[in-house]
Tab-separated table of C-alpha atoms and ligand atoms in Angstrom:
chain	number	residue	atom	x	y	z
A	1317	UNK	CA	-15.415	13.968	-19.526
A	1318	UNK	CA	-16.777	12.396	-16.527
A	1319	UNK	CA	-16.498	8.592	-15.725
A	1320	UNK	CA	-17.826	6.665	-13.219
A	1321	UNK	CA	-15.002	3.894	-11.713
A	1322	UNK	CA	-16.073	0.594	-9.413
A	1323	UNK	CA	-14.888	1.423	-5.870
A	1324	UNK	CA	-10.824	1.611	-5.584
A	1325	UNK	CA	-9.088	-0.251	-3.102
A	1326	UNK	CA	-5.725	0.368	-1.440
A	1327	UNK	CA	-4.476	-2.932	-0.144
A	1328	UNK	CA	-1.200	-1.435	1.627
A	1329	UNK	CA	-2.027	1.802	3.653
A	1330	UNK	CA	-0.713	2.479	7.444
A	1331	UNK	CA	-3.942	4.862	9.153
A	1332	UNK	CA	-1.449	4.475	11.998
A	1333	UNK	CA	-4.576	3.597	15.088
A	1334	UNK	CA	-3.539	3.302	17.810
A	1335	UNK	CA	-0.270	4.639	19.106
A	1336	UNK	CA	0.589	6.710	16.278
A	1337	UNK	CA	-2.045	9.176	15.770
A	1338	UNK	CA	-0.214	12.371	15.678
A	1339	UNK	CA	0.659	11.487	12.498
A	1340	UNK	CA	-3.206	9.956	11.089
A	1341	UNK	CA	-6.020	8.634	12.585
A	1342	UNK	CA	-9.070	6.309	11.218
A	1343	UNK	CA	-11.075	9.022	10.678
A	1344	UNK	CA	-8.223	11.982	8.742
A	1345	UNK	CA	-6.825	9.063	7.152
A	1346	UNK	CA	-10.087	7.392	5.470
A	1347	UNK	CA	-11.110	10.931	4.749
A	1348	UNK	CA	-7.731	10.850	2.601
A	1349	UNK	CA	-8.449	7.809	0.796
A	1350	UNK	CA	-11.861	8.973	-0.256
A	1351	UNK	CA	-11.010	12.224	-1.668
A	1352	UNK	CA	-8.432	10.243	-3.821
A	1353	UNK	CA	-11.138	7.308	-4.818
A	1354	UNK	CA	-10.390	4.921	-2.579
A	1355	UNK	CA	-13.543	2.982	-1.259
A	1356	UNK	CA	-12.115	0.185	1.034
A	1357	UNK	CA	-7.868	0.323	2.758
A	1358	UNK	CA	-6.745	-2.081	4.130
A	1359	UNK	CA	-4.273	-1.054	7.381
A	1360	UNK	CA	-0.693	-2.548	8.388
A	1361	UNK	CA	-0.108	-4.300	11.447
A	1362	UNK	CA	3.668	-2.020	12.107
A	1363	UNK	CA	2.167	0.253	14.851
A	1364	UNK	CA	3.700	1.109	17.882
A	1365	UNK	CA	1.468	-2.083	19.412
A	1366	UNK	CA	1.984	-4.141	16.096
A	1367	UNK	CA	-1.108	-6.210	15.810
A	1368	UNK	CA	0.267	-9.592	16.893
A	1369	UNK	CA	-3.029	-10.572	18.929
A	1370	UNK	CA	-6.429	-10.896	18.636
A	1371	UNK	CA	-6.905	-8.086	21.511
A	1372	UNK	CA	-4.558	-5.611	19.233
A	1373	UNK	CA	-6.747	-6.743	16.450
A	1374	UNK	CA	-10.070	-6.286	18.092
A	1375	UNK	CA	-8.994	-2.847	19.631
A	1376	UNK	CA	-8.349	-1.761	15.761
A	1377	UNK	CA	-11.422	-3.374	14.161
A	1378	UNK	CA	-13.673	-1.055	17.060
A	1379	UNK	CA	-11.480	2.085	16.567
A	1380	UNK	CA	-12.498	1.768	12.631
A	1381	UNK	CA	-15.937	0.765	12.927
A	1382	UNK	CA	-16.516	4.017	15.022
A	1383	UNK	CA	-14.608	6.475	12.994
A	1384	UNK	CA	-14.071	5.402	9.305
A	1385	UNK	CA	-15.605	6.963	6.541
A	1386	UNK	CA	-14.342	4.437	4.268
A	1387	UNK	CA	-14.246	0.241	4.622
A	1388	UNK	CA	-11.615	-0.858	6.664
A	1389	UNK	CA	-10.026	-4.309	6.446
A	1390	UNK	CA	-6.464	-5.620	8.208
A	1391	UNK	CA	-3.572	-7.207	7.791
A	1392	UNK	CA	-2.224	-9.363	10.796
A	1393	UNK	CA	0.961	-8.593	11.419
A	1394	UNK	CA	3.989	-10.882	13.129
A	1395	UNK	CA	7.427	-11.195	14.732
A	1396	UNK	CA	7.511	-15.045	14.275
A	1397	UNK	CA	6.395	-16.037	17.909
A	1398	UNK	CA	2.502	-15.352	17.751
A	1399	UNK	CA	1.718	-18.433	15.214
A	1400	UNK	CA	-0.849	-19.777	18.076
A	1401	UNK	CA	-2.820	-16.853	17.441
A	1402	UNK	CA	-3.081	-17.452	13.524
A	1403	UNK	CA	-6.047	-19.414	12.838
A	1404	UNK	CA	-8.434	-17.241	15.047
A	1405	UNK	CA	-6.647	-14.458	13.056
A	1406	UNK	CA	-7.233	-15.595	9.826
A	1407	UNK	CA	-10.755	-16.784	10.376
A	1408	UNK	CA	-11.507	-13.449	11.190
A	1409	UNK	CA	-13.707	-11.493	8.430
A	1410	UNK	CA	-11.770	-8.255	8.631
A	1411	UNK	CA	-8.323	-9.863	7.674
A	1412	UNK	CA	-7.093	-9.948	4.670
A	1413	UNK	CA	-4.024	-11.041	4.806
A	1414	UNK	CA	-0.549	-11.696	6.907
A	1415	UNK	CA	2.088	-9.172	6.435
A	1416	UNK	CA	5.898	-10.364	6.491
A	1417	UNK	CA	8.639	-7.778	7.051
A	1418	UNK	CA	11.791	-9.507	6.113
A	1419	UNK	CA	13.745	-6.012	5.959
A	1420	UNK	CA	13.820	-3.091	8.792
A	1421	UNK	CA	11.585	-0.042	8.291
A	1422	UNK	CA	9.330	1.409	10.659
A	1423	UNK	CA	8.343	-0.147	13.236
A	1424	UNK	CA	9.519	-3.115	15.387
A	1425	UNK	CA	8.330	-6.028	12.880
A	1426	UNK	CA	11.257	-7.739	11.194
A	1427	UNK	CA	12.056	-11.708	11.380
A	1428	UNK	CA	15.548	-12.802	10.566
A	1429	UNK	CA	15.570	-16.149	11.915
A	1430	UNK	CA	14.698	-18.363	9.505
A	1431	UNK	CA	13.278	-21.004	11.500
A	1432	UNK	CA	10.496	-18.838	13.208
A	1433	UNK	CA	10.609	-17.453	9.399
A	1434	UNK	CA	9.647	-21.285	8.759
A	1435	UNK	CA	7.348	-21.693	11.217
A	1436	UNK	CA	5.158	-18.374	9.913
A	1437	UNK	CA	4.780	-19.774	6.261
A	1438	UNK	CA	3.535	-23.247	7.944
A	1439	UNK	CA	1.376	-22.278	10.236
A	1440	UNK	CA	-0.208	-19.608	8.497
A	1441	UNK	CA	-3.073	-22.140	6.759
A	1442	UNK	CA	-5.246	-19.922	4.942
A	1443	UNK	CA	-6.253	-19.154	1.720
A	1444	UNK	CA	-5.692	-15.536	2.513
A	1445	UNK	CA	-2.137	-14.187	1.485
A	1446	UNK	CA	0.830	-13.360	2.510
A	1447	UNK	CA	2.315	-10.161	2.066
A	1448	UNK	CA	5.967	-9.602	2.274
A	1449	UNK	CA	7.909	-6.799	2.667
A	1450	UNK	CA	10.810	-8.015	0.748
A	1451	UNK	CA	13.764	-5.573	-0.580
A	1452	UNK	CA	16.370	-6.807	-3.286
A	1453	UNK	CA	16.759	-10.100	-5.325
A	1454	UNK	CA	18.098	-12.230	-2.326
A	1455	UNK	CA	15.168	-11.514	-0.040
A	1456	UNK	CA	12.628	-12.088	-3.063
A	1457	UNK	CA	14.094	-15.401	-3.486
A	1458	UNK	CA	13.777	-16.489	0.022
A	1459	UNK	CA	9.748	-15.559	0.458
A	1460	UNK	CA	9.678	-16.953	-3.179
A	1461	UNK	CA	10.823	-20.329	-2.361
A	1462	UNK	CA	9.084	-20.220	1.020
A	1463	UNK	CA	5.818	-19.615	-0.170
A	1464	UNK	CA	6.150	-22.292	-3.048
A	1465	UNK	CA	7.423	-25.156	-0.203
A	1466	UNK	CA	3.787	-24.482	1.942
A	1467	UNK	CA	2.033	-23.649	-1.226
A	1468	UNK	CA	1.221	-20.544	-0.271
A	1469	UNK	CA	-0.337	-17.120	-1.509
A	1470	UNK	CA	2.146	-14.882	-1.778
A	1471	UNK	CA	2.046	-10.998	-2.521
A	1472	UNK	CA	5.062	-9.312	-2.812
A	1473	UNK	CA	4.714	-5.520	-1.733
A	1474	UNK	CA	6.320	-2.149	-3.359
A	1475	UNK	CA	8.439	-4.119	-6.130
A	1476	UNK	CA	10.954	-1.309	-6.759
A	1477	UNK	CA	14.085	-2.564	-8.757
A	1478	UNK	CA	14.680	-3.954	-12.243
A	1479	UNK	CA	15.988	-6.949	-10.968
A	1480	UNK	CA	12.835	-7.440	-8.910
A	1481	UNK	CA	10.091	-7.124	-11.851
A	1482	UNK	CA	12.265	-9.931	-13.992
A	1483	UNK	CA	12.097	-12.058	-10.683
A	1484	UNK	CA	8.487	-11.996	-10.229
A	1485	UNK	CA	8.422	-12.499	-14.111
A	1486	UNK	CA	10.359	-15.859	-14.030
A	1487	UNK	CA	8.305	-16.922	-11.305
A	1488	UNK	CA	4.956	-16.230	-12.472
A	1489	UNK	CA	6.059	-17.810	-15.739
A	1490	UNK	CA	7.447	-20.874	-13.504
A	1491	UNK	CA	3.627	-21.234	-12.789
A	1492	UNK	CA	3.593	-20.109	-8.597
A	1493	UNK	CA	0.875	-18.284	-6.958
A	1494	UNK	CA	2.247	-14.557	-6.722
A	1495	UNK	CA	1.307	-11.023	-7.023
A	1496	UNK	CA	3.224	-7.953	-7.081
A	1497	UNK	CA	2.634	-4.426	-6.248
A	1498	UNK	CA	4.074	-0.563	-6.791
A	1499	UNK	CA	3.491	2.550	-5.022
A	1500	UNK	CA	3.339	5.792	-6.810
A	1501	UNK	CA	6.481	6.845	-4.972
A	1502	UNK	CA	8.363	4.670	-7.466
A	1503	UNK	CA	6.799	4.941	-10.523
A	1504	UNK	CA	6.322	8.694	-10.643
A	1505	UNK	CA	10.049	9.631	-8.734
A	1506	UNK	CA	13.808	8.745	-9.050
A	1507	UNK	CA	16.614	8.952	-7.030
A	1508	UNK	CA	17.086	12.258	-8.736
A	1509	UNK	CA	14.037	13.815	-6.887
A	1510	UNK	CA	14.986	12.499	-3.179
A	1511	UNK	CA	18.365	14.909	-3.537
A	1512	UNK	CA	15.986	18.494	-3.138
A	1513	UNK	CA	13.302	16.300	-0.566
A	1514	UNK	CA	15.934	15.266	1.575
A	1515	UNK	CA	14.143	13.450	4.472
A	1516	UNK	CA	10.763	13.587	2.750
A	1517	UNK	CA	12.004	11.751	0.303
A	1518	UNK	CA	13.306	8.637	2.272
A	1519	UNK	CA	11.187	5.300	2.516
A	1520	UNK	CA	11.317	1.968	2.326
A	1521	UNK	CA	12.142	0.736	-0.212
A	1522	UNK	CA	14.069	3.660	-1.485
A	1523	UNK	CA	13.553	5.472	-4.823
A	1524	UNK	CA	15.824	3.951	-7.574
A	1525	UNK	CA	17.062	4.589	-10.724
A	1526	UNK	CA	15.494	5.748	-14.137
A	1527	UNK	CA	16.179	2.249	-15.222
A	1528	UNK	CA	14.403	1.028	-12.295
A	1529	UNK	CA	11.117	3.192	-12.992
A	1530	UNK	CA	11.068	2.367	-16.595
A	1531	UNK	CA	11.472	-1.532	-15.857
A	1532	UNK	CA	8.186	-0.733	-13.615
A	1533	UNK	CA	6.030	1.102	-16.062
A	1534	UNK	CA	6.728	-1.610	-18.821
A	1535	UNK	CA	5.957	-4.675	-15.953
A	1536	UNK	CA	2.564	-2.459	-15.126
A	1537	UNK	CA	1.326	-2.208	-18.539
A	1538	UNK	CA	2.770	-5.975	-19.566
A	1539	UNK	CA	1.131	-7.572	-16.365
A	1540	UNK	CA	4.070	-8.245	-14.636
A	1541	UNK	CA	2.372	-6.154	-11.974
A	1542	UNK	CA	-0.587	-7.052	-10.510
A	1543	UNK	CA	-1.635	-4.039	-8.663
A	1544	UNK	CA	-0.527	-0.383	-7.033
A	1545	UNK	CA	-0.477	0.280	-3.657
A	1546	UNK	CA	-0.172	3.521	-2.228
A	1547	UNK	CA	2.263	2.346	1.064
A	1548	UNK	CA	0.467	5.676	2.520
A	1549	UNK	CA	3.230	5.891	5.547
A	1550	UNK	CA	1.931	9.386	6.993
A	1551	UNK	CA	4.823	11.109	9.488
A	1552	UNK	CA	4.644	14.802	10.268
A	1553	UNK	CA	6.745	17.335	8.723
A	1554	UNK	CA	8.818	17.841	12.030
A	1555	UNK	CA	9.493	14.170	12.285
A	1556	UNK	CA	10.670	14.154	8.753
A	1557	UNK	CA	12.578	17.561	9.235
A	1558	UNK	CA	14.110	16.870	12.413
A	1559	UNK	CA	15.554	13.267	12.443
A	1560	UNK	CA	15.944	11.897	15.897
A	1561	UNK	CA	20.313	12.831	16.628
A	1562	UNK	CA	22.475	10.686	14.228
A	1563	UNK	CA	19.699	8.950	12.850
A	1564	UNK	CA	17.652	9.227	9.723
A	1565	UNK	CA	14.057	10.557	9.241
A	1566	UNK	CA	11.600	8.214	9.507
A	1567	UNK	CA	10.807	6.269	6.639
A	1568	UNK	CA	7.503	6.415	4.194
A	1569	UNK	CA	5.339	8.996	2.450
A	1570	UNK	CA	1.833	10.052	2.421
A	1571	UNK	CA	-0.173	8.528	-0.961
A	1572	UNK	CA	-3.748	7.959	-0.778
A	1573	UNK	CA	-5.140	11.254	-1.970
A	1574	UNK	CA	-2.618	11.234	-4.734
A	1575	UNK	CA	-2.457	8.458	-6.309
A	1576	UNK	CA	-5.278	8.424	-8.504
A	1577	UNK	CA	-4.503	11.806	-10.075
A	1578	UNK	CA	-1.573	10.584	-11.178
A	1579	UNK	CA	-2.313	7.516	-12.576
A	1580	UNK	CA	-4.972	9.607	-14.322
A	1581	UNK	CA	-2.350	12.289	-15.561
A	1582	UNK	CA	-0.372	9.604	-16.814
A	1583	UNK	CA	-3.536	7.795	-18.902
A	1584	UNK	CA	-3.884	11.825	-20.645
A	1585	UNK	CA	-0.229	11.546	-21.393
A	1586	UNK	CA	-1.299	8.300	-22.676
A	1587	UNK	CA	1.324	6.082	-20.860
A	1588	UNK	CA	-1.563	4.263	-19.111
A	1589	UNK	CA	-5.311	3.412	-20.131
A	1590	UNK	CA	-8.409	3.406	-18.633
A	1591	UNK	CA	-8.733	0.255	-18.126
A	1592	UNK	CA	-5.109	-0.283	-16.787
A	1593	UNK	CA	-6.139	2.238	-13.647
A	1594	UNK	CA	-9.313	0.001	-12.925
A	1595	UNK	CA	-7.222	-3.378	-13.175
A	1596	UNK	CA	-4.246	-1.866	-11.033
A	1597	UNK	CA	-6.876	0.053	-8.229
A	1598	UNK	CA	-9.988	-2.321	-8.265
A	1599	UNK	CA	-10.134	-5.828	-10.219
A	1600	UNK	CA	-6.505	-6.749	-9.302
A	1601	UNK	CA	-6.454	-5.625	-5.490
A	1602	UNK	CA	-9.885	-7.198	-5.596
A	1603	UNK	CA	-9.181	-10.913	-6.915
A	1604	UNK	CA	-5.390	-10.578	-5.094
A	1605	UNK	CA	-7.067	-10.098	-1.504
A	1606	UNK	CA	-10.558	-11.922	-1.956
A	1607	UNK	CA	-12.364	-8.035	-1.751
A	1608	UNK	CA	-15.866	-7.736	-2.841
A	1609	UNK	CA	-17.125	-4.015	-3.609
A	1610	UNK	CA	-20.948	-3.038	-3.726
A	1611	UNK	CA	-21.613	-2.463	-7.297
A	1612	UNK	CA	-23.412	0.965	-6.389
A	1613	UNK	CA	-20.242	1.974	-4.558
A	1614	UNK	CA	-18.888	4.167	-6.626
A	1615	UNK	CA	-16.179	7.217	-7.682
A	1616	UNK	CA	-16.723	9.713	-9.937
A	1617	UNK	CA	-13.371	11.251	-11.591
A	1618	UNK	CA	-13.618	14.404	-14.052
A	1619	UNK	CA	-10.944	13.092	-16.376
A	1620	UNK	CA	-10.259	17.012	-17.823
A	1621	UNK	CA	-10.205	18.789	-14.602
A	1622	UNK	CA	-6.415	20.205	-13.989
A	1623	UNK	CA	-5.289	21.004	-10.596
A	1624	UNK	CA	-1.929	21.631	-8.713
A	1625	UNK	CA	-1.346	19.349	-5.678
A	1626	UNK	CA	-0.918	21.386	-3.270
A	1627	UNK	CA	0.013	20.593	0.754
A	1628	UNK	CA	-2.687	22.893	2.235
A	1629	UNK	CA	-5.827	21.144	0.538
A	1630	UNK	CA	-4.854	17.425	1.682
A	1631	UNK	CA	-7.167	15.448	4.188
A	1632	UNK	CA	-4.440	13.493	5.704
A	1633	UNK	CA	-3.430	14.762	9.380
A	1634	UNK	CA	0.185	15.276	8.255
A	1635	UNK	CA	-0.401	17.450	5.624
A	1636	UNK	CA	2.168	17.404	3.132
A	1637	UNK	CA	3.091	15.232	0.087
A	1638	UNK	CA	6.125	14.226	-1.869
A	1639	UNK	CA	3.915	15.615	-4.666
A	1640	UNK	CA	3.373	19.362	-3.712
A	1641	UNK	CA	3.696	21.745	-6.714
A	1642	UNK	CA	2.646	18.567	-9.153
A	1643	UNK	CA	0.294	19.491	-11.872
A	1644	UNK	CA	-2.001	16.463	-12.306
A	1645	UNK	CA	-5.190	16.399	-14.586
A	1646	UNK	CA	-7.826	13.989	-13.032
A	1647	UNK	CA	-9.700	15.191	-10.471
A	1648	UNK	CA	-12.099	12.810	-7.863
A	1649	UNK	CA	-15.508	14.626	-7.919
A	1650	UNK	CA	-18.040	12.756	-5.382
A	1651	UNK	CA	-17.586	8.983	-4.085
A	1652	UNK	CA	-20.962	6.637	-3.320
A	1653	UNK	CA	-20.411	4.091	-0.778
A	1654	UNK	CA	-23.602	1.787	-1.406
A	1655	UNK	CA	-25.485	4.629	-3.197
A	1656	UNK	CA	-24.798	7.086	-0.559
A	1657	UNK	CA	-23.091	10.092	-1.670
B	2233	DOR	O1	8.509	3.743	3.810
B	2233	DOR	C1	7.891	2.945	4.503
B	2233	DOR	N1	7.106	3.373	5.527
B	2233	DOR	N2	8.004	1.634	4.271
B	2233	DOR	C2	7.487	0.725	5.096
B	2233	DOR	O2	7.676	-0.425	4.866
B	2233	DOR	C3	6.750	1.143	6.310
B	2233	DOR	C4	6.227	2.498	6.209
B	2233	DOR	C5	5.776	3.089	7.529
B	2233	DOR	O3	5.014	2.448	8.238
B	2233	DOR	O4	6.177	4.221	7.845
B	2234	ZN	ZN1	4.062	-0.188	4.021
């Protein structure tokens, strides 16, 4: 059977312009995201530059609008001391959002001090959200109670633990303003599968238990979760082979082409619905960040088709995924972005 979805969006993807484009690029990495249904990404601020001005943010918004094949919007990114720069930044029609890192991972964004922590959540007066990258209870707790003081938006990215999902629970039932994604990474793998992928298995956060990735399929199908995001963090096989001495390979995994056949596979295994794959990839991301899709842009998915994942055939420059050798049924057949195939 073939269906016809609304436009999918990916609100957590890192295309990795400028500075980073041995590993993706605007144009291989929005040539991933339509092959796997996505009609509109929106990009991380963690490059090499992180996007903590209006001139890093102006040098990415031109890069896109010459090479994407896809819509393009941005999160502003910051390390606590670029607050002037926030209202211009938020005013601006290509941001979606401001992105938090309260743990390490890649990249140079991470605030500790909770007074510039303070000063982000206050100064940051916009209707638009803020996204945290937020690992374990304690963290949770702290953008939690942070975003409820300057009644604030919050989305909380790649919710990954048991402990997590009841959080967000408790507060959503306790009446606050947040939303909560998953990648793929977490829902479809364990712990179990990073001991044969080694380094290509390691991101942030890092793949947990079964427990864990039951806890996340029953908060995805209850509502807990409000959305999935693929956290597409492309780095090239050598990077991920050969760790820099002593140290470990660099975080994140490759999603966007992916994602959508699995969700897929799991609606013929009947874990998931229809409708469940267009609130978690369209109306959720949608409402969540504010996004508005043409209604004749459009993906077209052969629900029967069966196909292997395989490294060679993906668009994304660093060609491999955590999901080679996966058999997935669900196949994206032809995208329209405003009725143009
Ligand atoms: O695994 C990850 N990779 N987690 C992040 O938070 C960042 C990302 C990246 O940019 O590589
Ligand atoms: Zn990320």
């Amino acid at each position: 059977m073939t269906l016809r979805f609304p436009g999918l969006i990916d609100v957590h993807c890192h295309l990795r312009e400028p500075g980073a484009t041995h590993k993706e690029d605007f144009i291989t990495g929005t040539k991933a995201a339509l092959k796997g249904g996505f009609t509109f990404v929106i990009d991380m601020p963690n490059n090499p530059e992180p996007t903590l001005s209006m001139e890093a943010l102006n040098k990415k918004i031109s890069l896109a609008k010459e090479k994407a094949f896809c819509d393009v919007g941005f999160h502003y990114g910051t390390n606590g001391l670029n607050t002037s720069t926030f209202e211009q930044a938020f005013s601006n029609p290509n941001v979606f959002g401001l992105k938090v890192y309260l743990n390490h991972t890649t990249g140079s964004l991470l605030i500790e001090n909770q007074v510039l922590l303070e000063d982000v959540f206050k100064s940051w007066q916009s209707q638009k959200p803020i996204l945290v990258h937020a690992e374990g209870e304690e963290k949770l707790a702290m953008a939690i109670s942070l975003a409820k003081k300057h009644g604030h938006r919050l989305h909380l990215c790649h919710i990954a633990r048991k402990e997590e999902v009841a959080q967000v629970q408790k507060a959503k039932a306790e009446g606050q303003k947040i939303t909560a994604g998953v990648c793929p990474h977490h829902l479809f793998m364990t712990k179990e599968d990073a001991k044969k992928m080694k380094g290509f298995a390691l991101m942030k956060p890092e793949l947990g238990t079964l427990e864990d990735q039951q806890a996340l399929w029953k908060g995805l199908r209850g509502g807990v979760i409000d959305l999935v995001e693929t956290d597409h963090a492309p780095h090239t096989k050598k990077e991920k082979q050969n760790p820099p001495a002593g140290g470990p390979a660099p975080f994140g995994v490759p999603g966007l082409e992916t994602t959508l056949p699995l969700l897929l596979t799991a609606v013929s295994e009947n874990r998931l619905t229809i409708d469940d794959v267009i609130r978690l990839c369209h109306t959720g991301p949608a409402q969540c960040f504010h996004v508005s899709i043409h209604h004749n842009t459009n993906v077209e998915v052969d629900l029967d088709a069966k196909y292997e994942i395989k490294n060679e055939n993906l668009h994304t420059k660093c060609k491999w995924s955590p999901f080679d050798g996966w058999k997935v049924k669900g196949k994206v057949l032809r995208v329209f972005l405003r009725g143009e195939k």
